[in-house]
mmCIF file of C-alpha atoms and ligand atoms in Angstrom:
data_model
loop_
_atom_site.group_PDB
_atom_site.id
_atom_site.type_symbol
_atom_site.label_atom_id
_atom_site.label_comp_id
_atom_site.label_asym_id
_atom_site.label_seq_id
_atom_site.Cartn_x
_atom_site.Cartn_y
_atom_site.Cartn_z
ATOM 1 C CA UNK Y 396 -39.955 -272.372 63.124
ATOM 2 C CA UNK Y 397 -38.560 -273.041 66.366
ATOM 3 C CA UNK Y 398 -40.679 -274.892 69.555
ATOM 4 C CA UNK Y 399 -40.193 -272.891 72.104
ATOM 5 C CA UNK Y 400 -42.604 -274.864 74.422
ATOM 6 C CA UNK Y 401 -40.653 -276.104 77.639
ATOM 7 C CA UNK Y 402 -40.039 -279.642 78.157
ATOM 8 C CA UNK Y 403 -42.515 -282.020 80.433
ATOM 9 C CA UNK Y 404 -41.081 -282.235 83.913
ATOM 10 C CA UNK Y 405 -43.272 -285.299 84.196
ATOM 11 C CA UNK Y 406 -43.528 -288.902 82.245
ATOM 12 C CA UNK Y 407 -45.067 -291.626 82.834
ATOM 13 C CA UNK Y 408 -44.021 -295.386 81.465
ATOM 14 C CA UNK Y 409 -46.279 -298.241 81.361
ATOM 15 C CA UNK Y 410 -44.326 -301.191 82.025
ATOM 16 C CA UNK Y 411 -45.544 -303.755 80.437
ATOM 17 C CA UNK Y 412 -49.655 -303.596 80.833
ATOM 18 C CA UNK Y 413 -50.643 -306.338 79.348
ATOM 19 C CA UNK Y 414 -47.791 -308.887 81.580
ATOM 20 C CA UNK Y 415 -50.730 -309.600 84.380
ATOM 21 C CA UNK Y 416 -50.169 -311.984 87.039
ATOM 22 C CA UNK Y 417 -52.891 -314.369 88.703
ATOM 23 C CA UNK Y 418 -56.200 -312.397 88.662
ATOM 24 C CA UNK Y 419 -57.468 -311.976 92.146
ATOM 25 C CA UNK Y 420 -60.314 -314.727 91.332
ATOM 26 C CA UNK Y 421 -57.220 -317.232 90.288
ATOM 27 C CA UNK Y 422 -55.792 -316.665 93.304
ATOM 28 C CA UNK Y 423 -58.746 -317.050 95.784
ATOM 29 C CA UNK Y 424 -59.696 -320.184 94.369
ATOM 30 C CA UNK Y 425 -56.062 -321.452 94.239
ATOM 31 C CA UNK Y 426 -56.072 -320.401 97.914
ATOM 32 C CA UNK Y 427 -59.129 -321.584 99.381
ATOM 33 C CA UNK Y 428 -59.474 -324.477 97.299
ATOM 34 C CA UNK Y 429 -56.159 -325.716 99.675
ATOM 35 C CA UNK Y 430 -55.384 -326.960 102.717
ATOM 36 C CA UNK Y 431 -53.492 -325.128 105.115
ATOM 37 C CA UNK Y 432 -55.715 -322.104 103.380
ATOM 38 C CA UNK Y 433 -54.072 -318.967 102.468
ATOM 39 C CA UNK Y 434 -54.748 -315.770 100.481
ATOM 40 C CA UNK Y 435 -51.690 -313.497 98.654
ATOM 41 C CA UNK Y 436 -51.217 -310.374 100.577
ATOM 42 C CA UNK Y 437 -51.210 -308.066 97.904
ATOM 43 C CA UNK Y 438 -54.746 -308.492 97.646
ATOM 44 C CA UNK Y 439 -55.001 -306.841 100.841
ATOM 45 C CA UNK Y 440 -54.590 -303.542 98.625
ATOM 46 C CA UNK Y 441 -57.601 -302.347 96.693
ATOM 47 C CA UNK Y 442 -59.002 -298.923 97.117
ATOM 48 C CA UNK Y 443 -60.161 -299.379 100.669
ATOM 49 C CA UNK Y 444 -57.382 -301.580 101.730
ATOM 50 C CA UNK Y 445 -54.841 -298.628 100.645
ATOM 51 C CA UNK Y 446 -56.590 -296.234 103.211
ATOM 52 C CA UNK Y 447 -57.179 -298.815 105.699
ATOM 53 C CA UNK Y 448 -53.283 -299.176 105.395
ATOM 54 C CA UNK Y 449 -52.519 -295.405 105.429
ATOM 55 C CA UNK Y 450 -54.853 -295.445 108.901
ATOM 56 C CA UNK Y 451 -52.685 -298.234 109.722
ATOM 57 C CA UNK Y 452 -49.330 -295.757 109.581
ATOM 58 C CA UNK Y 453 -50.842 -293.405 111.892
ATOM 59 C CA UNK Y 454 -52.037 -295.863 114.730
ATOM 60 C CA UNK Y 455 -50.317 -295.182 117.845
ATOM 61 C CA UNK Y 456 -49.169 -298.961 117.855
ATOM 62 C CA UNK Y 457 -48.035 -299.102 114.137
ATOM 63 C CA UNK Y 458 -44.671 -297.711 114.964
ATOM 64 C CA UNK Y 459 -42.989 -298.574 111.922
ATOM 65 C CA UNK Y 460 -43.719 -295.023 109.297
ATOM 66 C CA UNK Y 461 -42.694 -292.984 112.708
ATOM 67 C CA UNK Y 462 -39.545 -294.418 113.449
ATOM 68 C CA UNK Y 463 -38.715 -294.136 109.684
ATOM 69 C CA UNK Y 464 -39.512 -290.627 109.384
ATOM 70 C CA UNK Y 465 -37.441 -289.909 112.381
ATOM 71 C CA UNK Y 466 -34.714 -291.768 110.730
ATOM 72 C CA UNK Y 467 -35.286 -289.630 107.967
ATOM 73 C CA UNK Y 468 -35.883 -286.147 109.260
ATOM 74 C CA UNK Y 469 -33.048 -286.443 111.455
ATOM 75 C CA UNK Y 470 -30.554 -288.035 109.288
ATOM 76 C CA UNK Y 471 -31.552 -286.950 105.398
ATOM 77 C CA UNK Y 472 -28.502 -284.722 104.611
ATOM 78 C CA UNK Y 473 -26.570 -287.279 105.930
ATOM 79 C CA UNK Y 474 -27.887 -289.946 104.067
ATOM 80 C CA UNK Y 475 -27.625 -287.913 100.810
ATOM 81 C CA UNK Y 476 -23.977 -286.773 101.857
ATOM 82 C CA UNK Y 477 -23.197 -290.406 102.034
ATOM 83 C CA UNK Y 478 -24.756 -291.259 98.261
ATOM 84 C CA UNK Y 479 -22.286 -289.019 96.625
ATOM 85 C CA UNK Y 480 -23.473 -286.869 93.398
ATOM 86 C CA UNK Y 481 -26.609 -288.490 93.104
ATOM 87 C CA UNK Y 482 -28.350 -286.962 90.333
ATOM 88 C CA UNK Y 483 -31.193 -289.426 90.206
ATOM 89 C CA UNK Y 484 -33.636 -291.099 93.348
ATOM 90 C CA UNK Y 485 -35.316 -293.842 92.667
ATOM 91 C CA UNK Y 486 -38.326 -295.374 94.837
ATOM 92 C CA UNK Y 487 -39.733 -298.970 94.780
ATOM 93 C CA UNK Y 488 -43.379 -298.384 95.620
ATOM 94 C CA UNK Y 489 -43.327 -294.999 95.898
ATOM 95 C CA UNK Y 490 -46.998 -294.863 97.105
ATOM 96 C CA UNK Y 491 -47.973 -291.191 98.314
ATOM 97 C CA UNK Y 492 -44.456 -290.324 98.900
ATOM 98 C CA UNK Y 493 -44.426 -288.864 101.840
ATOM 99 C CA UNK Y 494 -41.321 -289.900 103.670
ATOM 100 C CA UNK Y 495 -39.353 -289.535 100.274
ATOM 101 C CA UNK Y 496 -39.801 -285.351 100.236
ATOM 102 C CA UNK Y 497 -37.377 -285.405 102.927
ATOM 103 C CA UNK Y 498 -34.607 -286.871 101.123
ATOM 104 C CA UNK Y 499 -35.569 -285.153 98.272
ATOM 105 C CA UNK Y 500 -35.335 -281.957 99.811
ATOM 106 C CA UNK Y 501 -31.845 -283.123 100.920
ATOM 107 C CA UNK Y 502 -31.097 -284.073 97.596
ATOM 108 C CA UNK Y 503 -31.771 -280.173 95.616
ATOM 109 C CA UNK Y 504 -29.987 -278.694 98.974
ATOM 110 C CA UNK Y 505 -26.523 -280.245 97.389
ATOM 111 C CA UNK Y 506 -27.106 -280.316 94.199
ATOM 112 C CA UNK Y 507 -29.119 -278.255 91.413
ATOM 113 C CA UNK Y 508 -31.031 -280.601 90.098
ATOM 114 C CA UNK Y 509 -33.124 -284.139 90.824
ATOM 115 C CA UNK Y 510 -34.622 -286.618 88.716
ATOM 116 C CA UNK Y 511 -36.900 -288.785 90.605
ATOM 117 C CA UNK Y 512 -38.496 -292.017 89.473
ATOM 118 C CA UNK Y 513 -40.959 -293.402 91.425
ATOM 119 C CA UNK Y 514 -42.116 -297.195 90.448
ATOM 120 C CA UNK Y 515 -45.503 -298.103 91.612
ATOM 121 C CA UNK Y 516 -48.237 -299.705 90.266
ATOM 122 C CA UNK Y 517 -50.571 -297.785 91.508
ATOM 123 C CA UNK Y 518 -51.123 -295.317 88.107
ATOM 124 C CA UNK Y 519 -53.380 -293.032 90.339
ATOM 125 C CA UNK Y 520 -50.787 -292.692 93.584
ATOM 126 C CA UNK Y 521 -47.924 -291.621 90.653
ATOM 127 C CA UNK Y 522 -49.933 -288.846 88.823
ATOM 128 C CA UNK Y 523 -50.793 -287.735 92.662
ATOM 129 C CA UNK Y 524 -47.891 -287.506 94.204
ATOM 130 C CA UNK Y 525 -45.955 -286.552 91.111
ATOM 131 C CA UNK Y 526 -48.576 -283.189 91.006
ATOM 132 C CA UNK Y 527 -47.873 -282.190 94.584
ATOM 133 C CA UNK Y 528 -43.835 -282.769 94.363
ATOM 134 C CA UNK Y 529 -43.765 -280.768 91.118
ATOM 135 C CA UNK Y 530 -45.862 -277.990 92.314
ATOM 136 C CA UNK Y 531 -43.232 -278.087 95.201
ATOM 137 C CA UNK Y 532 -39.739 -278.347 93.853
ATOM 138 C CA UNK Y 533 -39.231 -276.127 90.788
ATOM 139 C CA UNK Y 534 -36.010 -278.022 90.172
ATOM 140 C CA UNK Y 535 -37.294 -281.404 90.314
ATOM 141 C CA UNK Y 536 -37.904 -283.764 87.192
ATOM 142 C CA UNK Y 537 -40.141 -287.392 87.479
ATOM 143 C CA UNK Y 538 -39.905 -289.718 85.061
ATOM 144 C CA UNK Y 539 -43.085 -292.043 86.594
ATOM 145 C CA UNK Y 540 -43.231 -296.032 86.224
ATOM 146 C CA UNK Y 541 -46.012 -297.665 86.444
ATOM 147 C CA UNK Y 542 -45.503 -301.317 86.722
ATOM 148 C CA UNK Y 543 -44.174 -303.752 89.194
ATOM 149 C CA UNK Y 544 -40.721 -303.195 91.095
ATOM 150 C CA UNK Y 545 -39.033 -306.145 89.147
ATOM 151 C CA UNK Y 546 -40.199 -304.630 85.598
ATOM 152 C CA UNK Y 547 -39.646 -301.735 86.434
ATOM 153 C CA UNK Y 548 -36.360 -302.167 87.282
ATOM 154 C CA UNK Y 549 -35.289 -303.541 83.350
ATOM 155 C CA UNK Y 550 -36.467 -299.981 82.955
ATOM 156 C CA UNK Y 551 -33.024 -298.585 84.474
ATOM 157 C CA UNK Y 552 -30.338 -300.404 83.134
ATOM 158 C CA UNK Y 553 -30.458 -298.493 79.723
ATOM 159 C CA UNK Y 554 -31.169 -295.163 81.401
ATOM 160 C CA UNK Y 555 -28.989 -292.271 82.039
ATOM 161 C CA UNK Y 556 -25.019 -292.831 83.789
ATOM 162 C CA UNK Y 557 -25.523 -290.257 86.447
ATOM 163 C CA UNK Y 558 -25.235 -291.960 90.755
ATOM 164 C CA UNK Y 559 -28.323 -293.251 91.561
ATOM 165 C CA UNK Y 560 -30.045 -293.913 94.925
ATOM 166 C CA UNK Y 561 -32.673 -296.762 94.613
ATOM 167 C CA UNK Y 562 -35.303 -296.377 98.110
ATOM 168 C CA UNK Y 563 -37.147 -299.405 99.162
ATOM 169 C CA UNK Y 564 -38.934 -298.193 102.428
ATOM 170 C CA UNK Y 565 -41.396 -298.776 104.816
ATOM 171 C CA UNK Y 566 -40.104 -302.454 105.439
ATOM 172 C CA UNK Y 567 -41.716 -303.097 102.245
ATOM 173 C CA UNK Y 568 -38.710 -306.320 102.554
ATOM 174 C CA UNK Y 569 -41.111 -307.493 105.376
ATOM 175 C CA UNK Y 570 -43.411 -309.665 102.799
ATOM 176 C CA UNK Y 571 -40.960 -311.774 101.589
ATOM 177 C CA UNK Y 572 -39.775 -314.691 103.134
ATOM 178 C CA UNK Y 573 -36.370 -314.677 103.306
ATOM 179 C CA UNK Y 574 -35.403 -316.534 100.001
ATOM 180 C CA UNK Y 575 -37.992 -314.217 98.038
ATOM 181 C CA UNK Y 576 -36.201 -311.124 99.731
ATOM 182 C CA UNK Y 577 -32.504 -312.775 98.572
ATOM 183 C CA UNK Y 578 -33.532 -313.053 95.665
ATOM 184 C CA UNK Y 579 -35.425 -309.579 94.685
ATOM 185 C CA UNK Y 580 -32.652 -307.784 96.236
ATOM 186 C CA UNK Y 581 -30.358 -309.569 93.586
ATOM 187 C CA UNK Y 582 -32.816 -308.062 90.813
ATOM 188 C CA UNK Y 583 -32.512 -304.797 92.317
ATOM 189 C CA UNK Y 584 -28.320 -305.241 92.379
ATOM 190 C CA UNK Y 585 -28.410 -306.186 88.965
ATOM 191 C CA UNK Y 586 -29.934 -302.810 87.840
ATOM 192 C CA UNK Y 587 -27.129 -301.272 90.093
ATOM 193 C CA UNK Y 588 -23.567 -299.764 88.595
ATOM 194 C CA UNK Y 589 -20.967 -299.342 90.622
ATOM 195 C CA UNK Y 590 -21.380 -295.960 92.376
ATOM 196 C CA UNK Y 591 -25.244 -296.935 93.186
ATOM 197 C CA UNK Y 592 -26.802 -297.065 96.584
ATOM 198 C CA UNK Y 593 -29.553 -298.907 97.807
ATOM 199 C CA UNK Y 594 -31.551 -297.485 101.153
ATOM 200 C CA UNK Y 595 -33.466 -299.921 102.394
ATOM 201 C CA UNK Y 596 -36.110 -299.683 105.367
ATOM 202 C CA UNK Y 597 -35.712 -302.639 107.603
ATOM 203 C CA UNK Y 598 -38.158 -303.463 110.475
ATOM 204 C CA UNK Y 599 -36.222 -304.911 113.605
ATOM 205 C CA UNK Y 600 -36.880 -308.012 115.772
ATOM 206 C CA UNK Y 601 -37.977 -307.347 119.200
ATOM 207 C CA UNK Y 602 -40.091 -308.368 121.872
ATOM 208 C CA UNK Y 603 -43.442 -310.311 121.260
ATOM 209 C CA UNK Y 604 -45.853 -307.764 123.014
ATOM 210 C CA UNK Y 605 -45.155 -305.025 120.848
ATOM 211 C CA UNK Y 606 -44.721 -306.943 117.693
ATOM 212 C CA UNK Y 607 -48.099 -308.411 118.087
ATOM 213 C CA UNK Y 608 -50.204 -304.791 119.182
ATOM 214 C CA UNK Y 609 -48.304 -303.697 116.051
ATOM 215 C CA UNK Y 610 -50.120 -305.930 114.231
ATOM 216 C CA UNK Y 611 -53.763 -306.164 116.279
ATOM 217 C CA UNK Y 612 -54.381 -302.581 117.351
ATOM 218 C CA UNK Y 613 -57.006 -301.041 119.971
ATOM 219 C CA UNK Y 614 -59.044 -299.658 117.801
ATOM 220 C CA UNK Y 615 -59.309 -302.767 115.412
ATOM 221 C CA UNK Y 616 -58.028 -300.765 112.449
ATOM 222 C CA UNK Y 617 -55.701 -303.655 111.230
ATOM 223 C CA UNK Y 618 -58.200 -306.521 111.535
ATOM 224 C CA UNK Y 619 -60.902 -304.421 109.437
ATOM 225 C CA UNK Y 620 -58.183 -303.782 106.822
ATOM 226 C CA UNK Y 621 -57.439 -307.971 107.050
ATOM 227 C CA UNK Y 622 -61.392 -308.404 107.160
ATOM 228 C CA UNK Y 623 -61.385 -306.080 104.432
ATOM 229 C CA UNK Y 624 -60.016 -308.920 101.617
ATOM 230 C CA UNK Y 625 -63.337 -311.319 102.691
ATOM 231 C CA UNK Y 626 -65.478 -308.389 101.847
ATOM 232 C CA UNK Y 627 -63.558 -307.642 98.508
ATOM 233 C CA UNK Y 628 -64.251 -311.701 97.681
ATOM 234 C CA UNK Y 629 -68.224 -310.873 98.391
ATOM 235 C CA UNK Y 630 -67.909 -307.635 96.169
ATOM 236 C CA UNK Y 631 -66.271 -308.523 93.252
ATOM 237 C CA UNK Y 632 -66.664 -312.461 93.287
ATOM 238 C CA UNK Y 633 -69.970 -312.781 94.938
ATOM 239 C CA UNK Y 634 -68.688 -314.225 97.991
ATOM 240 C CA UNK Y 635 -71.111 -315.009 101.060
ATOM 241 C CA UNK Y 636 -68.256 -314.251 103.638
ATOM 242 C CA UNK Y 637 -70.027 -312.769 107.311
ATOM 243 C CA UNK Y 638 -67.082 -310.805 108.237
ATOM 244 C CA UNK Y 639 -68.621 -311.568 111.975
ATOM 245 C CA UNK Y 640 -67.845 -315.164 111.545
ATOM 246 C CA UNK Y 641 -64.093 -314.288 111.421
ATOM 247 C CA UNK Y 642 -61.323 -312.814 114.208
ATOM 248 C CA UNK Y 643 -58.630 -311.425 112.871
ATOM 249 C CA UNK Y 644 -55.436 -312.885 114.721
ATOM 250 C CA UNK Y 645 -51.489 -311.678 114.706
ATOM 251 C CA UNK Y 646 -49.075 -314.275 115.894
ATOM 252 C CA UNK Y 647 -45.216 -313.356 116.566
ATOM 253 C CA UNK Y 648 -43.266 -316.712 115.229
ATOM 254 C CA UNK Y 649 -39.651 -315.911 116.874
ATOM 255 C CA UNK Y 650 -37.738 -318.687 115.343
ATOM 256 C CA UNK Y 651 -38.974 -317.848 111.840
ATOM 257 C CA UNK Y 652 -38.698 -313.713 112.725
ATOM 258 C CA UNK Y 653 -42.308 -313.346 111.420
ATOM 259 C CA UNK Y 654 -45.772 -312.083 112.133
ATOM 260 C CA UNK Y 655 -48.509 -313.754 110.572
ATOM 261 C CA UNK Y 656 -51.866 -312.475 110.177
ATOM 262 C CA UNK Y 657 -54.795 -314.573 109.549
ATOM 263 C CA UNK Y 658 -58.679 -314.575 109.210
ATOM 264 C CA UNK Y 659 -59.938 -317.449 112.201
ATOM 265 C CA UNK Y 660 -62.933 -319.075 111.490
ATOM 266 C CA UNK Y 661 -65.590 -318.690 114.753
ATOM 267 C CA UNK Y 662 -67.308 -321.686 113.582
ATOM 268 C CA UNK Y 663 -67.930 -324.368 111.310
ATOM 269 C CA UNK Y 664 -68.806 -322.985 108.303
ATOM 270 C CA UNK Y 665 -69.282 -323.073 104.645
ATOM 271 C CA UNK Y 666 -69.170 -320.205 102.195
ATOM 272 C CA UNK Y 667 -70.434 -320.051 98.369
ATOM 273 C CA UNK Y 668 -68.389 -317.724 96.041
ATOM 274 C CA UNK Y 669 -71.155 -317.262 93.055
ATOM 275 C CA UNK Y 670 -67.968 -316.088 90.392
ATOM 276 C CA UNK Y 671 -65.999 -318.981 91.195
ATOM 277 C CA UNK Y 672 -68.579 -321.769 91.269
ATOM 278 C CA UNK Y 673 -66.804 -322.491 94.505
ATOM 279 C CA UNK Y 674 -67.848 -323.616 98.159
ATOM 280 C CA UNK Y 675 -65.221 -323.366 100.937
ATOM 281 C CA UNK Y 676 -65.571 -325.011 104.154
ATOM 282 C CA UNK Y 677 -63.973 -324.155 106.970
ATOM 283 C CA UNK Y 678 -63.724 -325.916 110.513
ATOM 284 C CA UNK Y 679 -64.128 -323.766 113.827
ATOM 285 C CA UNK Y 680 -60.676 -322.350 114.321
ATOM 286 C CA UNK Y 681 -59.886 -323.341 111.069
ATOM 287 C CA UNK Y 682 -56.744 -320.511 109.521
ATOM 288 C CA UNK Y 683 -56.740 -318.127 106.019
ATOM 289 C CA UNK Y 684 -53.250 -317.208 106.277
ATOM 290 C CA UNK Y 685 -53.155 -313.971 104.478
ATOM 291 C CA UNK Y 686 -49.877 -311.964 105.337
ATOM 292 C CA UNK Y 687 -46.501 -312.304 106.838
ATOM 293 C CA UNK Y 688 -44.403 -308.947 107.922
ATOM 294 C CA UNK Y 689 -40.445 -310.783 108.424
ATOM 295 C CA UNK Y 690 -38.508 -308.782 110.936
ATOM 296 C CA UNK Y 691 -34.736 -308.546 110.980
ATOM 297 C CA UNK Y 692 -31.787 -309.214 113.360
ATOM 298 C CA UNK Y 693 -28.667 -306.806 111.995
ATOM 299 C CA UNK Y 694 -26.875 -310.431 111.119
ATOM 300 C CA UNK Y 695 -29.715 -311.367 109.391
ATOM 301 C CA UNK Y 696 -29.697 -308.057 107.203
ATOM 302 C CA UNK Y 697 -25.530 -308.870 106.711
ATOM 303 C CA UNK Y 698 -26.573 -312.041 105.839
ATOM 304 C CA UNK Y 699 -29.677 -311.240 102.670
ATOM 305 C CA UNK Y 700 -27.654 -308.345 101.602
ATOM 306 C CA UNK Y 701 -24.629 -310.780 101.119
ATOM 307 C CA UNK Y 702 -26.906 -313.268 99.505
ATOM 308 C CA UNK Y 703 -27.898 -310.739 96.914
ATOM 309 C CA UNK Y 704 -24.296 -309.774 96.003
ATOM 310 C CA UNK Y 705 -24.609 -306.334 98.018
ATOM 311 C CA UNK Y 706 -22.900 -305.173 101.747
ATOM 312 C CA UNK Y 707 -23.979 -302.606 103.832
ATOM 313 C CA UNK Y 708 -22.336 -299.409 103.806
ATOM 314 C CA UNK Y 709 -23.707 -297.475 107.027
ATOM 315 C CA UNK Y 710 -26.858 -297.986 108.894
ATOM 316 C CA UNK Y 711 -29.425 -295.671 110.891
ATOM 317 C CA UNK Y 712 -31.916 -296.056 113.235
ATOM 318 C CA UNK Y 713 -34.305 -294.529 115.317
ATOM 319 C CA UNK Y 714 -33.656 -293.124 118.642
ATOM 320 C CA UNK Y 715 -35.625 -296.285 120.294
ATOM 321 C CA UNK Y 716 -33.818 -298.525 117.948
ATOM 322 C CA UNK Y 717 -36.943 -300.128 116.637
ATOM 323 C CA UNK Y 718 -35.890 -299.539 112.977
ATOM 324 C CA UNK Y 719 -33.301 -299.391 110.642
ATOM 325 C CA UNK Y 720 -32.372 -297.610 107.381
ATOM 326 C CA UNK Y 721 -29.593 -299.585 105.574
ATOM 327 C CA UNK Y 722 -27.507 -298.262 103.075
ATOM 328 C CA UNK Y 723 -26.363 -301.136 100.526
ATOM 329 C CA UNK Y 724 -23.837 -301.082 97.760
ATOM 330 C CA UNK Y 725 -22.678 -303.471 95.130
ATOM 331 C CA UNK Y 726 -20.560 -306.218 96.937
ATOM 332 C CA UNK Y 727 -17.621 -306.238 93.929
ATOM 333 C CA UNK Y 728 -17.377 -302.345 94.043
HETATM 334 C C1 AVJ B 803 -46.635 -302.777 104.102
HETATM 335 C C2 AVJ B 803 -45.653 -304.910 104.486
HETATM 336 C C3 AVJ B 803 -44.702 -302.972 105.489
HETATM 337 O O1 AVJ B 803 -45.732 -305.593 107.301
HETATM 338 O O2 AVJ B 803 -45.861 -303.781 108.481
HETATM 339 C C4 AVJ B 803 -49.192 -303.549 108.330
HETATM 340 C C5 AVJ B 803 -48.172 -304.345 106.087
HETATM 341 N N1 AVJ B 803 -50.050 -305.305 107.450
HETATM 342 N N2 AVJ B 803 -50.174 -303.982 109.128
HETATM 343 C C6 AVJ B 803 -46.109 -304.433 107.468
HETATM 344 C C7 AVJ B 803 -49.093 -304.393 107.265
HETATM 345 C C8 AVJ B 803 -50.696 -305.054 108.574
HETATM 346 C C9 AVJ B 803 -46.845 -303.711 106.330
HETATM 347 N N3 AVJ B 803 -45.978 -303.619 105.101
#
């Protein structure tokens, strides 16, 4: 008897589940048991921090996901004109995908066929988005992983020899210092063969007022979604944090081509945790420290993708040149 039943146009790997880094409770009493204090930013994203973020995105300040998706609506056949016969796109925290149907789209208009593998770890955001762009493109195949970029990345090597294009948008790069993003591009390089491209979104330096409105909206959006990891410490630690007690505060640092973000204590104060058995103090005006976003000269982008073993091929950007889409390749190709 013969199966007759089509193949799956969706799978999902787990990368490595049980391979857990610090637990958030680790990490908060590593951080506030310091002194400068500090908190890791990708604790910023639980439930409500994701939709605080995707508020974020729209904010007329938060110019960064607009200037992208111009970059990308205007420029998407180009961009997949310049990655050759690309059979396969993959995306570095793919989240909701958005931005990516537009170079997908690109994609099936030159070719027949896409396989798309989107790397998050966000298990919900890949069985979401993987729904809505199969329902959309008949032609289109995902092969989901859910995991962290770097493991997900061992994932590729032994995969099929078609031209890839790896994605790493929304200035994702932005959270790494600049050794950390040297260095993760090199991972990313490593899973590269010769004919791959790497696109990579790339926030710009410019001047201080609009870096720092970026970053400390109007409408407070971006301080509730910083406020937002002392309220996930009182509801799954049984933390004593008054959210009232803090100001959220974005500082441009122009030599170091950074904004930092960072809860300000209003007052002396101290705070139990109940989970950790811990008591923080903190001194009026006292810092958490709890993200950096690095911005990017174009010598400085020269400069990490020649750390990492890659050069740039051909850059966009936006018609206000607040952005930039880079497109990398293996240096020794
Ligand atoms: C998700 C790292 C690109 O740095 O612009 C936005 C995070 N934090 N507003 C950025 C963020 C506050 C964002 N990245």
């Amino acid at each position: 008897m013969t199966s007759t039943a089509t193949p799956s146009r969706y799978t999902l790997l787990e990368s490595d589940p049980h391979a857990q880094r610090a637990s958030f409770a680790e990490a908060v009493a590593q951080g506030l048991g310091t002194d400068p204090k500090s908190l890791p930013c990708r604790f910023l994203y639980d439930a409500q921090g994701s939709d605080l973020f995707e508020e974020i995105c729209r904010l007329p300040e938060y110019y960064l996901t607009r200037a992208e998706r111009e970059i990308l609506e205007r420029r998407a056949d180009e961009i997949a004109a310049c990655a050759g016969p690309c059979e396969e796109l993959v995306e570095l925290g793919s989240g909701s995908a958005s931005k990516t149907r537009l170079l997908i789209e690109a994609f099936l208009r030159g070719g027949r066929r896409l396989r798309y593998v989107p790397i998050d770890i966000s298990r919900s955001a890949l069985a979401e988005s993987a729904k809505s762009l199969l329902g959309d493109y008949p032609r289109l195949e995902i092969h989901a992983i859910a995991g962290e970029y770097e493991r997900g990345l061992r994932h590729l090597r032994a995969d099929a020899d078609a031209p890839r294009m790896i994605m790493w948008l929304g200035s994702n790069i932005g959270n790494f210092d600049r050794a950390d993003a040297a260095r993760f591009l090199t991972h990313v390089r490593d899973a590269m063969r010769e004919g791959d491209r790497l696109l990579v979104g790339i926030d710009l330096r410019k001047d201080r007022r609009s870096l720092e409105r970026a970053y400390d909206d109007a409408s407070g959006v971006t301080a509730r979604f910083n406020l937002n990891l002392l309220a996930r410490i009182n509801r799954e630690l049984g933390g004593r944090f008054e959210l009232d007690a803090f100001r959220h505060e974005a500082i441009w640092r122009a030599r170091e081509g950074r904004v930092e973000l960072s809860l300000v204590s209003r007052r002396d104060q101290e705070i139990a945790i109940r989970a950790l058995d811990l008591v923080v103090k903190l001194r009026k005006g006292e810092r958490i420290h709890t993200e950096d976003s690095f911005k990017y000269s174009l010598k400085e982008i020269a400069e990490v993708a020649r750390e990492a073993g890659l050069c740039v091929v051909t850059r966009w950007f936006d018609a206000a040149e607040r952005f930039s889409l880079n497109l990398l390749a293996r240096a020794d190709a």
